[in-house]
XYZ file of C-alpha atoms in Angstrom:
773
model
C 231.861 123.605 1.634
C 232.448 126.350 4.289
C 231.681 125.508 7.983
C 228.415 127.273 8.790
C 229.162 127.126 12.498
C 232.107 129.432 11.882
C 230.001 132.076 10.187
C 230.381 135.650 11.454
C 226.872 135.524 12.898
C 227.529 132.361 14.913
C 230.961 133.554 16.043
C 229.393 136.743 17.361
C 226.802 134.711 19.257
C 229.516 132.501 20.771
C 231.562 135.508 21.808
C 228.541 137.069 23.485
C 227.916 133.872 25.428
C 231.524 133.753 26.721
C 231.325 137.357 27.847
C 228.133 136.515 29.794
C 229.949 133.661 31.523
C 232.921 135.848 32.384
C 230.676 138.485 33.890
C 228.774 135.846 35.903
C 225.522 136.663 34.172
C 222.730 134.323 33.186
C 222.019 133.828 29.564
C 218.779 135.725 29.883
C 220.262 139.015 31.058
C 221.696 141.538 28.660
C 224.965 143.360 29.266
C 223.439 146.727 28.974
C 220.257 145.899 31.042
C 218.069 145.897 27.973
C 215.896 143.105 29.541
C 215.786 144.485 33.145
C 212.360 146.010 32.734
C 211.004 142.848 31.233
C 212.455 140.750 34.063
C 211.173 143.155 36.715
C 207.723 142.943 35.243
C 207.962 139.155 35.271
C 209.065 139.149 38.915
C 206.217 141.467 39.859
C 203.784 139.199 38.066
C 205.108 136.201 39.973
C 204.917 138.084 43.258
C 201.366 139.228 42.481
C 200.387 135.675 41.597
C 201.777 134.412 44.904
C 199.979 137.147 46.817
C 196.688 136.343 45.080
C 197.199 132.697 45.822
C 197.825 133.501 49.485
C 194.762 135.768 49.618
C 192.614 133.040 48.105
C 193.949 130.590 50.654
C 193.184 133.041 53.473
C 189.690 133.680 52.081
C 189.114 129.938 51.847
C 190.142 129.487 55.480
C 187.864 132.339 56.569
C 184.953 130.832 54.629
C 185.597 127.441 56.255
C 185.405 129.066 59.694
C 182.241 130.846 58.633
C 180.672 127.597 57.360
C 181.519 125.778 60.561
C 179.754 128.367 62.729
C 176.890 128.695 60.270
C 176.200 124.951 60.163
C 176.046 124.897 63.976
C 173.497 127.754 63.831
C 175.851 130.215 65.485
C 174.593 132.871 63.110
C 175.819 135.904 65.032
C 179.412 134.630 65.137
C 179.217 133.397 61.550
C 177.951 136.746 60.271
C 180.801 138.584 61.987
C 183.237 136.234 60.239
C 181.419 136.718 56.930
C 181.868 140.483 57.131
C 185.625 139.839 56.815
C 185.274 137.824 53.606
C 185.848 139.405 50.187
C 182.252 138.907 49.096
C 182.973 139.326 45.378
C 185.350 136.347 45.355
C 182.563 133.985 46.454
C 180.592 131.738 44.153
C 176.882 132.376 43.697
C 176.045 129.451 45.970
C 178.390 130.753 48.683
C 176.932 134.250 48.420
C 173.440 132.873 49.031
C 174.658 131.053 52.141
C 176.202 134.269 53.477
C 172.953 136.145 52.846
C 170.910 133.594 54.773
C 173.345 133.994 57.653
C 172.901 137.770 57.575
C 169.111 137.358 57.704
C 169.517 134.887 60.578
C 171.374 137.484 62.654
C 171.097 141.281 62.543
C 172.378 142.241 59.087
C 169.142 142.061 57.156
C 169.439 145.526 55.602
C 172.855 144.677 54.135
C 171.495 141.328 52.960
C 168.622 143.041 51.118
C 171.076 145.186 49.160
C 173.241 142.218 48.207
C 170.214 140.070 47.365
C 169.001 142.692 44.904
C 172.194 142.274 42.895
C 171.993 138.469 42.981
C 168.395 138.570 41.739
C 169.515 140.593 38.725
C 172.351 138.171 38.004
C 170.228 135.032 38.226
C 167.084 136.309 36.523
C 168.750 138.184 33.661
C 171.869 136.120 33.039
C 170.423 132.753 34.041
C 172.156 129.827 35.736
C 172.398 126.162 34.816
C 172.044 124.835 38.358
C 168.303 125.089 38.980
C 168.760 124.429 42.705
C 170.063 127.985 42.921
C 166.604 129.264 41.967
C 165.176 127.438 44.989
C 167.906 128.876 47.232
C 167.240 132.339 45.814
C 163.503 132.118 46.550
C 164.252 130.927 50.091
C 166.277 134.105 50.676
C 163.677 136.289 48.992
C 160.978 134.914 51.306
C 162.901 135.865 54.466
C 164.071 139.211 53.112
C 162.724 142.646 53.876
C 161.414 143.053 50.322
C 157.783 144.016 49.819
C 155.241 141.293 49.116
C 154.812 142.447 45.510
C 158.547 142.368 44.866
C 158.848 138.896 46.385
C 155.926 137.630 44.309
C 157.466 139.046 41.107
C 160.842 137.388 41.719
C 159.195 134.042 42.461
C 157.126 134.316 39.287
C 160.264 134.961 37.225
C 162.078 132.031 38.833
C 159.216 129.670 37.969
C 159.531 130.655 34.300
C 163.140 129.469 34.285
C 162.327 125.895 35.310
C 160.894 123.202 33.067
C 158.274 120.734 34.270
C 159.365 118.295 31.568
C 162.488 117.320 33.491
C 161.882 115.142 36.575
C 164.724 116.839 38.445
C 163.632 120.347 37.501
C 160.036 119.495 38.398
C 161.212 118.699 41.922
C 162.806 122.155 42.131
C 159.642 123.711 40.707
C 157.586 122.061 43.451
C 159.981 123.458 46.056
C 159.441 126.950 44.668
C 155.675 126.376 44.629
C 155.813 125.517 48.321
C 157.794 128.681 49.084
C 155.319 130.734 47.050
C 152.450 129.261 49.057
C 154.233 130.083 52.333
C 154.655 133.670 51.152
C 150.960 134.021 50.284
C 149.847 132.296 53.469
C 151.925 134.697 55.561
C 150.662 137.718 53.651
C 146.983 136.753 53.618
C 147.026 135.104 57.084
C 145.018 132.294 55.535
C 145.562 130.673 52.141
C 143.987 127.398 51.075
C 146.837 125.112 49.900
C 144.487 122.905 47.882
C 142.985 125.838 45.975
C 146.465 127.272 45.489
C 147.734 124.074 43.850
C 144.620 123.704 41.722
C 145.068 127.271 40.462
C 148.662 126.415 39.491
C 147.468 123.571 37.282
C 149.733 120.943 38.852
C 148.850 117.361 39.699
C 147.690 117.538 43.319
C 147.925 113.745 43.547
C 151.670 113.715 42.808
C 153.457 112.618 45.976
C 156.567 114.626 45.055
C 154.273 117.612 45.565
C 152.237 116.243 48.466
C 155.389 115.551 50.479
C 155.620 119.314 50.923
C 151.926 120.203 51.118
C 150.331 117.418 53.190
C 150.956 119.126 56.587
C 149.537 122.408 55.246
C 146.525 120.581 53.781
C 145.792 118.981 57.128
C 146.403 122.194 59.066
C 144.027 124.118 56.840
C 141.246 121.645 57.492
C 141.443 119.259 54.530
C 141.465 116.232 56.817
C 139.412 114.102 54.426
C 141.709 114.813 51.485
C 144.795 113.945 53.541
C 143.314 110.690 54.810
C 142.122 109.671 51.328
C 145.564 110.290 49.810
C 147.284 108.293 52.537
C 144.794 105.432 52.209
C 145.398 105.410 48.425
C 149.143 105.339 49.050
C 148.716 102.528 51.560
C 146.741 100.453 49.067
C 149.180 101.141 46.220
C 152.229 100.313 48.344
C 150.660 97.294 49.986
C 151.423 98.736 53.410
C 153.111 101.649 55.156
C 155.360 103.641 52.828
C 158.400 104.176 55.048
C 159.343 107.359 53.165
C 156.064 108.855 54.433
C 156.083 107.201 57.838
C 155.712 110.576 59.561
C 152.428 111.189 57.720
C 150.988 107.796 58.638
C 152.023 108.238 62.268
C 150.491 111.716 62.490
C 147.378 111.403 60.343
C 146.553 107.705 59.961
C 147.764 106.000 63.147
C 145.079 103.305 63.073
C 146.620 101.927 59.876
C 150.006 101.774 61.576
C 148.574 99.911 64.555
C 146.830 97.295 62.406
C 149.974 96.359 60.455
C 151.157 92.840 61.239
C 154.721 93.712 60.316
C 156.447 96.925 59.213
C 159.674 96.452 57.285
C 162.338 99.128 56.918
C 164.673 99.119 53.940
C 167.169 101.828 54.824
C 170.645 101.022 56.121
C 171.333 102.080 59.675
C 174.184 104.575 59.541
C 174.711 108.173 60.536
C 172.344 109.365 57.808
C 169.568 107.428 59.567
C 169.286 110.419 61.886
C 166.829 111.835 59.335
C 164.337 109.096 60.328
C 164.757 109.545 64.077
C 161.917 112.069 64.754
C 159.353 110.006 62.788
C 160.419 106.777 64.473
C 160.223 108.462 67.870
C 156.697 109.752 67.172
C 155.463 106.335 66.087
C 157.285 104.120 68.563
C 154.184 103.688 70.760
C 152.035 102.615 67.788
C 153.944 99.541 66.670
C 156.671 97.305 68.064
C 158.568 97.275 64.748
C 158.780 101.075 64.799
C 159.925 101.005 68.410
C 162.578 98.391 67.592
C 163.855 100.393 64.616
C 163.905 103.572 66.716
C 166.021 101.835 69.351
C 168.349 100.465 66.664
C 168.896 103.869 65.038
C 169.208 105.676 68.361
C 171.649 103.042 69.620
C 173.810 103.346 66.516
C 174.014 107.138 66.815
C 174.696 106.925 70.531
C 177.431 104.292 70.194
C 179.062 105.905 67.161
C 178.728 109.513 68.238
C 182.487 110.094 68.121
C 182.740 109.320 64.397
C 179.636 111.258 63.321
C 180.148 114.380 61.244
C 180.036 117.607 63.221
C 176.700 118.452 61.586
C 175.141 115.119 62.601
C 176.574 115.382 66.105
C 174.753 118.679 66.387
C 171.511 117.199 64.981
C 171.643 114.310 67.437
C 172.261 116.617 70.394
C 169.360 118.840 69.310
C 167.150 115.754 69.212
C 168.217 114.972 72.785
C 167.276 118.541 73.777
C 163.710 117.872 72.592
C 163.675 114.728 74.729
C 164.963 116.803 77.678
C 167.909 114.396 78.088
C 170.199 117.101 79.401
C 172.540 114.859 81.385
C 173.102 112.691 78.305
C 174.011 115.787 76.291
C 176.622 116.787 78.855
C 178.074 113.265 78.799
C 178.611 113.650 75.038
C 180.190 117.098 75.373
C 183.769 115.796 75.634
C 183.312 114.182 72.208
C 182.465 117.473 70.500
C 185.382 119.282 68.859
C 184.379 122.812 69.851
C 182.284 122.700 73.012
C 182.064 126.493 73.092
C 180.236 126.464 69.743
C 177.656 123.763 70.522
C 174.262 125.289 71.256
C 172.675 122.041 72.545
C 175.394 121.792 75.192
C 174.687 125.330 76.412
C 170.945 124.648 76.374
C 171.501 121.517 78.462
C 173.781 123.417 80.854
C 171.113 126.099 81.139
C 168.292 123.724 82.061
C 170.468 121.747 84.470
C 171.467 125.007 86.158
C 167.825 126.142 86.230
C 166.702 122.897 87.855
C 169.474 123.345 90.426
C 168.265 126.906 91.205
C 171.370 128.464 89.602
C 169.328 131.009 87.704
C 172.189 133.339 86.737
C 174.066 130.534 84.990
C 170.840 129.445 83.312
C 170.125 132.976 82.096
C 173.645 133.364 80.682
C 173.526 129.990 78.894
C 170.151 130.705 77.316
C 171.144 134.254 76.390
C 174.298 132.985 74.694
C 172.229 130.648 72.518
C 169.524 133.128 71.556
C 172.104 135.788 70.718
C 173.590 133.365 68.196
C 170.203 132.187 66.901
C 167.470 134.764 67.646
C 164.787 132.635 65.949
C 165.088 129.902 68.612
C 161.691 130.399 70.266
C 162.059 127.562 72.794
C 165.192 129.155 74.243
C 163.398 132.516 74.279
C 160.772 130.890 76.516
C 163.534 129.579 78.780
C 164.989 133.084 79.127
C 161.531 134.355 80.008
C 161.485 131.884 82.905
C 164.986 132.844 84.023
C 164.683 136.651 83.984
C 162.360 137.199 86.989
C 164.409 134.662 88.939
C 167.529 136.826 88.615
C 165.705 139.913 89.797
C 165.023 141.310 86.339
C 161.610 142.433 85.048
C 159.970 140.047 82.619
C 159.954 142.697 79.889
C 163.755 142.533 79.753
C 163.171 140.052 76.932
C 161.885 143.027 74.918
C 165.102 144.932 75.641
C 167.084 141.923 74.454
C 165.079 141.826 71.227
C 166.058 145.450 70.623
C 169.635 144.189 70.338
C 169.293 140.810 68.623
C 165.949 140.902 66.799
C 164.302 137.629 65.721
C 166.671 136.417 63.005
C 164.883 135.130 59.909
C 161.494 135.711 61.565
C 162.228 139.446 61.489
C 164.193 139.584 58.213
C 167.402 140.214 60.136
C 166.122 143.426 61.762
C 166.504 144.264 65.449
C 163.605 145.301 67.674
C 160.600 143.700 69.407
C 157.867 142.507 67.049
C 154.693 140.424 67.258
C 156.089 136.919 66.891
C 154.427 134.206 68.972
C 153.226 135.186 72.437
C 156.525 136.536 73.773
C 155.520 140.202 73.828
C 152.004 139.378 75.066
C 153.275 137.341 78.021
C 155.832 139.967 79.046
C 153.114 142.651 79.032
C 150.544 140.501 80.862
C 152.995 139.467 83.581
C 153.915 143.114 84.036
C 150.264 143.944 84.715
C 149.667 145.599 81.331
C 146.579 143.503 80.627
C 145.013 145.688 77.952
C 148.198 146.060 75.890
C 149.105 142.427 76.452
C 145.766 141.119 75.233
C 145.634 143.567 72.348
C 149.051 142.396 71.143
C 147.391 139.042 70.407
C 145.226 140.719 67.771
C 148.127 140.149 65.371
C 147.567 136.382 65.558
C 147.080 134.960 62.075
C 143.964 132.944 62.900
C 142.069 135.971 64.203
C 143.270 138.094 61.286
C 141.968 135.463 58.858
C 138.479 135.673 60.397
C 138.689 139.471 60.395
C 139.597 139.441 56.717
C 136.613 137.221 55.877
C 133.890 138.655 58.133
C 135.027 142.272 58.316
C 133.288 144.420 60.943
C 131.167 141.497 62.105
C 134.234 139.844 63.630
C 135.624 141.567 66.723
C 139.363 141.015 67.102
C 140.243 142.451 70.530
C 137.710 145.210 69.971
C 134.890 146.683 72.045
C 131.675 144.671 72.096
C 128.745 146.358 70.376
C 126.039 145.784 72.973
C 123.100 145.861 70.585
C 120.122 144.057 72.080
C 118.786 143.253 68.586
C 121.949 141.391 67.567
C 122.863 137.778 67.913
C 126.444 136.886 68.821
C 128.540 133.798 68.118
C 131.332 133.227 70.644
C 134.258 130.896 69.923
C 135.674 129.099 72.964
C 139.429 129.407 72.531
C 142.538 128.594 74.582
C 142.191 125.703 77.064
C 139.235 124.279 78.978
C 140.300 126.091 82.164
C 140.300 129.379 80.228
C 136.832 128.540 78.930
C 135.527 128.019 82.470
C 137.016 131.368 83.548
C 135.481 133.169 80.579
C 132.048 131.771 81.414
C 131.858 134.197 84.361
C 130.785 136.759 81.726
C 128.227 134.593 79.896
C 125.369 135.870 82.031
C 126.274 139.450 81.117
C 126.388 138.582 77.406
C 122.921 137.036 77.504
C 121.591 140.312 78.905
C 123.168 142.338 76.058
C 122.188 140.287 73.012
C 118.973 138.886 71.605
C 120.609 135.517 71.035
C 123.916 134.099 72.255
C 125.543 131.009 70.723
C 128.773 129.683 72.230
C 130.980 126.734 71.333
C 132.199 124.689 74.268
C 134.082 121.578 75.238
C 131.571 118.672 75.115
C 132.346 117.830 78.745
C 130.994 121.236 79.816
C 127.682 121.153 77.926
C 125.610 119.838 80.844
C 126.981 122.325 83.388
C 126.731 125.286 81.001
C 123.159 124.514 79.916
C 122.137 124.102 83.534
C 123.791 127.424 84.460
C 122.819 129.511 81.397
C 119.514 128.161 80.017
C 119.086 131.142 77.665
C 122.322 130.442 75.762
C 122.758 127.909 72.943
C 125.888 125.822 73.490
C 127.493 123.967 70.590
C 129.719 121.075 71.719
C 132.995 121.092 69.779
C 136.015 118.963 70.628
C 139.110 121.135 70.311
C 142.302 119.658 68.929
C 145.419 120.098 71.021
C 148.596 118.628 69.563
C 150.025 117.616 72.908
C 146.906 115.706 73.920
C 145.499 113.637 71.126
C 145.643 112.689 67.501
C 143.177 114.523 65.293
C 141.721 111.267 64.033
C 140.086 110.703 67.422
C 138.173 113.989 67.158
C 134.569 113.846 65.957
C 133.273 116.154 63.239
C 134.677 117.572 60.004
C 136.937 120.468 60.891
C 136.188 123.940 59.553
C 138.492 124.798 56.669
C 139.289 128.119 55.062
C 140.816 129.921 58.045
C 143.956 128.020 58.982
C 144.997 125.417 61.517
C 144.017 127.195 64.738
C 140.451 127.832 63.628
C 140.203 124.260 62.317
C 141.314 123.111 65.767
C 138.633 125.257 67.445
C 135.645 124.681 65.153
C 133.873 122.102 63.005
C 132.108 122.601 59.691
C 128.788 122.661 61.586
C 129.740 126.106 62.907
C 130.021 127.765 59.497
C 126.319 128.491 58.981
C 125.979 129.674 62.579
C 128.764 132.213 62.043
C 127.455 133.277 58.655
C 124.056 134.010 60.217
C 125.409 135.907 63.252
C 125.526 139.683 63.565
C 128.646 139.556 65.720
C 131.410 136.957 65.972
C 134.145 136.991 68.582
C 136.032 134.725 70.982
C 136.588 134.178 74.691
C 139.760 136.197 75.127
C 138.087 139.240 73.571
C 135.443 139.009 76.285
C 138.241 139.212 78.864
C 139.694 142.138 76.897
C 136.397 144.002 77.303
C 136.462 143.240 81.030
C 139.947 144.743 81.287
C 138.734 147.787 79.335
C 136.020 148.273 81.956
C 133.246 147.669 79.422
C 132.162 144.389 80.978
C 131.610 143.895 84.700
C 132.447 140.797 86.637
C 129.594 139.149 88.526
C 129.577 139.497 92.293
C 131.680 136.966 94.236
C 129.947 133.619 94.442
C 128.891 130.855 92.097
C 128.262 131.557 88.424
C 128.101 127.885 87.466
C 125.728 125.372 89.004
C 125.367 121.626 89.168
C 122.155 119.598 89.593
C 121.339 118.707 93.187
C 121.432 114.996 92.478
C 125.088 115.330 91.492
C 126.209 116.977 94.737
C 128.345 114.895 97.074
C 127.379 114.958 100.750
C 130.377 115.277 103.062
C 130.215 114.206 106.705
C 131.943 115.727 109.712
C 132.523 119.306 110.802
C 136.189 119.678 109.815
C 137.208 122.113 107.096
C 137.108 120.239 103.775
C 140.062 121.260 101.592
C 140.674 120.160 98.002
C 144.264 120.204 96.755
C 145.574 120.264 93.184
C 149.290 120.247 92.363
C 149.539 120.063 88.575
C 147.802 119.893 85.219
C 147.392 116.579 83.435
C 149.993 117.775 80.879
C 153.492 117.475 82.314
C 156.003 118.459 79.677
C 158.632 121.078 78.966
C 158.185 124.490 80.520
C 154.791 123.612 82.009
C 156.494 121.559 84.731
C 158.095 124.718 86.123
C 154.665 126.079 87.050
C 153.502 122.986 88.932
C 154.054 121.322 92.287
C 154.532 117.778 93.549
C 152.075 116.114 95.900
C 154.857 115.995 98.505
C 154.929 119.809 98.602
C 151.570 119.746 100.427
C 153.040 117.806 103.373
C 153.007 120.903 105.691
C 149.190 120.944 105.542
C 148.623 117.316 106.455
C 149.100 117.602 110.219
C 146.925 120.671 110.813
C 144.054 119.875 113.141
C 140.523 120.688 112.067
C 141.007 120.098 108.335
C 140.231 117.211 106.015
C 142.281 117.031 102.810
C 140.853 115.773 99.514
C 142.759 115.230 96.279
C 141.004 116.854 93.320
C 143.891 115.913 91.035
C 142.764 114.605 87.655
C 144.932 112.091 85.757
C 146.555 111.079 89.033
C 149.273 108.430 88.679
C 149.923 105.315 90.777
C 152.749 106.837 92.839
C 150.576 109.823 93.722
C 147.682 107.547 94.685
C 149.988 105.553 96.955
C 151.251 108.751 98.618
C 147.687 109.955 99.206
C 146.736 106.681 100.855
C 149.790 106.698 103.109
C 149.133 110.290 104.174
C 145.348 109.880 104.613
C 144.513 112.225 101.746
C 140.998 111.404 100.541
C 140.581 110.285 96.931
C 137.600 110.646 94.605
C 137.275 107.110 93.282
C 133.813 106.952 91.744
C 134.145 109.758 89.180
C 136.209 110.000 85.992
C 137.578 113.453 86.777
C 138.959 113.915 83.276
C 135.714 113.246 81.399
C 132.821 113.554 83.880
C 132.827 117.251 84.769
C 129.340 117.130 86.292
C 130.385 114.327 88.622
C 133.558 116.221 89.524
C 131.554 119.418 90.093
C 129.342 117.537 92.552
C 132.378 116.817 94.724
C 133.926 120.273 94.312
C 130.812 122.208 95.311
C 130.721 120.616 98.753
C 134.305 121.563 99.639
C 135.063 124.580 101.825
C 138.363 125.608 100.236
C 140.525 124.783 97.218
C 144.315 125.164 97.335
C 146.672 124.655 94.415
C 147.510 125.724 90.874
C 145.319 126.716 87.962
C 143.893 123.751 86.077
C 140.397 122.517 85.219
C 139.347 121.137 88.664
C 140.374 124.247 90.571
C 138.919 126.627 87.948
C 135.679 124.647 87.984
C 135.528 124.706 91.772
C 136.080 128.472 91.848
C 133.296 128.898 89.267
C 130.988 126.906 91.570
C 131.619 129.514 94.273
C 134.207 127.632 96.363
C 136.831 129.881 97.936
C 140.101 129.300 96.098
C 143.739 129.953 96.990
C 146.095 129.946 94.022
C 149.669 129.331 95.150
C 152.068 132.036 93.959
C 155.306 130.094 94.406
C 156.646 131.024 90.954
C 156.723 134.263 88.952
C 154.406 132.696 86.367
C 151.773 131.774 88.965
C 152.110 135.071 90.824
C 152.691 138.013 88.465
C 150.186 137.059 85.759
C 147.224 137.117 88.143
C 148.244 139.999 90.425
C 148.989 142.786 87.921
C 152.712 142.226 88.291
C 152.620 141.579 92.040
C 150.417 144.501 93.100
C 148.384 142.552 95.686
C 146.768 139.149 96.287
C 143.577 139.881 94.311
C 143.218 137.437 91.414
C 142.428 139.392 88.239
C 141.549 136.267 86.269
C 139.682 133.746 88.426
C 136.613 134.864 90.380
C 136.463 133.787 94.060
C 140.239 133.392 94.091
C 143.212 134.926 95.901
C 146.893 134.441 95.093
C 148.801 133.304 98.164
C 152.414 134.380 98.685
C 154.186 136.435 101.357
C 154.514 140.141 100.478
C 158.327 139.865 100.480
C 158.397 137.025 97.952
C 161.825 136.829 96.298
C 161.872 134.528 93.277
C 165.660 134.534 93.062
C 165.558 132.130 96.005
C 165.724 128.401 95.273
C 162.459 126.873 94.169
C 162.049 124.856 97.392
C 162.509 128.001 99.498
C 159.770 129.782 97.523
C 157.443 126.797 97.923
C 158.197 126.609 101.657
C 157.473 130.312 102.157
C 154.165 130.043 100.287
C 153.043 127.079 102.385
C 154.032 128.920 105.563
C 151.667 131.667 104.445
C 148.979 129.063 103.690
C 149.397 127.587 107.171
C 149.104 131.048 108.731
C 145.886 131.760 106.851
C 144.501 128.288 107.552
C 145.068 128.792 111.252
C 142.993 131.971 111.112
C 140.292 130.196 109.108
C 140.103 127.085 111.323
C 140.022 129.155 114.508
C 137.231 131.226 113.009
C 135.429 128.045 112.051
C 135.700 126.727 115.621
C 134.418 130.017 117.026
C 131.455 129.941 114.641
C 130.589 126.403 115.696
C 130.858 127.387 119.366
C 128.556 130.361 118.803
C 125.963 128.097 117.259
């Protein structure tokens, strides 16, 4: 049989192979270059693959840098990084993160365009991961889309989620919450209970209530909230630790009565999620306090090994506690100090407290540029600006560059968010514009929407003598006392005047204005007391602020009134020139049997150095008792403390320095007793708070101390003169050359030098008057 390996075909193949070897060629390359093009194409493909791989690696690194800045809320820096990412290579989830970053900085218009495309992809093509529908709705809510467009997208997203699946139901509830937020923002007032009932969901399902309980309470459904928590308490056989924050906030008496509260979560870095609730409830129960200390101690001792995100969360928690020195001590354990906002916030407040206002301004400005929606830092900048020689309305100029982040849909420019614009206008002396800017407040808009022309929202009073008017006492008690200077005028304009008031003022007001009906209503202030201690069912239907101001008893009174308005609108009419102030002198009175009889001929001076609330930014506007030391050695005067909520150290100082104390009156609750002491004084010196406002209303000459921009500019039309535009019978004391860029102690010293100069004139005049007699 012939050898097949020696066939002509195989011999030719062997010969070809030997020629390749002789020529030094690989077996894959032809002699005549017949495969060159194919090889070149293969090489190009390999090179292209390597380039794509390198580009993907670069894009991944860029996205990691973006994520790092984004997670630390450095949205401005993160958005600049994001602009360098190939957007189309991102996953849907990553695209949504980038869009939120754009809305959180200044790229909202670009984000709207990109979001439009994502909406089409998700709604028309569908996605398996239902969490993406929640993320989409979150972006839609903060976008610049119209309300109708937002509502349509949310409606379509809800259709894509099944309530049959427990997991999908949770996502559906999240979308429901976002839909409610949208409607509440659009309508200024939306009842969460009615909203849920209209959706046909189980309003007793705690998966749903976890999101809606705060809104229910804020809207005025206090009874519903308490009943649900009591039911939960009975079902659980005690405090449900997953809802500890609700029990602490809305049912504290149940927390207090617990013999023992057990916690079943492991203490690790994820325990940081429980820290705010534990902190809020630590004073209610020893077990909560012990668990708070345990969690805080773990985070403090293990800070170095926490994730960067949890390090940031812990430092932000310390910012709320104003533990600035502690934050700085942790700074060397943070990987990128220059990217940590809490560290810059702490540096800013430490610098501010050390009178280094330029450093403070720069630290705060750095933070708010990165995160324009940080309202607390915006307040800090507002304090810093006049202390570096800049006008207070510079905050408006800054907003023209950075906007408000998600609050403003990523657009630049000053808008009506919070009281920032109002305060800058008021402190600049633009009282009419400043007050009118508050007409955008949601609670007043909700009343306007319901009552129409009958409700006056920073509008001119219609002085119709046949009408009856219902006046809501708003703001604080000191503001209420100031506003009462116009009550006599109102009673001359209207057939009937009904005014709500703090219960502690009822006796004084009825004695001073017998023709006016006063309705005692305890107002809820978050920083003062828990709502459960307030009497009366709160008025629902108009949002949290109105529920805090009014009880259900006021509804019929408003419904039967021709005109409804509020205290600050009365001041607005005064600034317009439509409402005159009374002549200098007393506009409030106190029964004779309440008046305190002072002995001696010396000038009786009452001093007040602070409010009873000492927290956060408020402390900047107050003094210490020791600041009054320059007045204590002036002959011919007798100093009395009119400080309410005085603490033990302050009492001890007063006794050592022979400052008289009012010991037989509860100055926080017995306003008539306090008024009896105030009326007999010759002069009041201090800062604005209830005792000094009440004394001024009783006709006592009052000197407000203008040692800070906040105390000075607001009352003097931006520093025009010493005439107090707010408090009758009051002057604002500060030297004409006052420079607030000086250290705080220098400003205080200069103000008290001016006080001493004026007191010398007054005491000498007093002596001369006595001699003439």
